[in-house]
XYZ file of C-alpha atoms in Angstrom:
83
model
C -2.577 -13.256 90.324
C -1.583 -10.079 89.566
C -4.098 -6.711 89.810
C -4.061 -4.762 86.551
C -3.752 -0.822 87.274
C -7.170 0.122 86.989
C -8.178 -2.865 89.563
C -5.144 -0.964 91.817
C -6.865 2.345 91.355
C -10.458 1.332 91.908
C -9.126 -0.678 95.381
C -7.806 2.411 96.178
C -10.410 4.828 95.022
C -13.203 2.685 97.373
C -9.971 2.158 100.402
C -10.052 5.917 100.699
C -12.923 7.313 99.664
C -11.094 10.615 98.097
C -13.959 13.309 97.613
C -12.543 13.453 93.448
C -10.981 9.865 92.273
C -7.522 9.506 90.008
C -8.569 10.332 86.075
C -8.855 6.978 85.343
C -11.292 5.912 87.670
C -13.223 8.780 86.514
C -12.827 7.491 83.207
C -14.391 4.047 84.182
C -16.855 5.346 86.000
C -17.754 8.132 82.834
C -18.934 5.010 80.834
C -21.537 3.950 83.876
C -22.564 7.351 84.025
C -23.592 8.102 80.227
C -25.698 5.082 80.638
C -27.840 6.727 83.252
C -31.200 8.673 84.100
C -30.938 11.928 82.443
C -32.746 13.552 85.238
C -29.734 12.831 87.743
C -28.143 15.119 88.588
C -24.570 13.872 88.308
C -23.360 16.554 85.795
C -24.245 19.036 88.068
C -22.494 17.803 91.071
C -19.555 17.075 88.744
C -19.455 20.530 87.549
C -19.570 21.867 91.726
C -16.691 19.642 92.164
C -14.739 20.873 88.960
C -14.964 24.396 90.391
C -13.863 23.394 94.058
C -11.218 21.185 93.033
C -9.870 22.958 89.498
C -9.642 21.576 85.860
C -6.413 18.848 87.141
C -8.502 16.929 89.423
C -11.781 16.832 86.844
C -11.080 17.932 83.625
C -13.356 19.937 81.362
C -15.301 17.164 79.935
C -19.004 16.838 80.524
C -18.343 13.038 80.489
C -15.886 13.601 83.107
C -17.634 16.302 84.935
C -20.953 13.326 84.766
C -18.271 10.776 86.141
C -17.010 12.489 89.416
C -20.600 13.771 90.174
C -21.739 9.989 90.029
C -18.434 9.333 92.494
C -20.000 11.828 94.853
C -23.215 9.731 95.125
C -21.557 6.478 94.966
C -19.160 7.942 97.959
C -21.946 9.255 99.943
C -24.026 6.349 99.971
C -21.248 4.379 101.305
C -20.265 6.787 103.689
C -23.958 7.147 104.864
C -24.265 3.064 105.119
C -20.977 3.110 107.730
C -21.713 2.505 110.891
């Protein structure tokens, strides 16, 4: 069975735990994040990521910005849980 591109990208997103994912895994991951606490704060994060790593990596969308700051806490509580 063959992997479909996003499957490819996701593999690879949680393989190498980049600190900003390809677009579309930050478009996958805006749809989880609009369904969220508004308290988070995901946007935020997103935002201090946008200005670190420029409008190419996370463009200026607040549902994008909401998706890579919801990366960063996904990333970090992997990283955290390695041994």
């Amino acid at each position: 069975m063959t992997n479909t591109p996003i499957e490819i990208e996701l593999a690879d997103a949680f393989s190498a735990l980049p600190e900003v994912p390809s677009l579309p895994v930050l478009c996958l991951l805006s749809e989880s994040a609009a369904e969220l606490e508004p308290g988070l704060p995901i946007w935020e994060k997103g935002k201090a990521l946008q200005r670190v790593h420029g409008f190419e990596m996370i463009p200026p969308r607040s549902e994008l910005e909401s998706a890579a700051g919801l990366w960063f806490f996904i990333r970090q509580s992997i990283l955290d849980a390695k041994p």
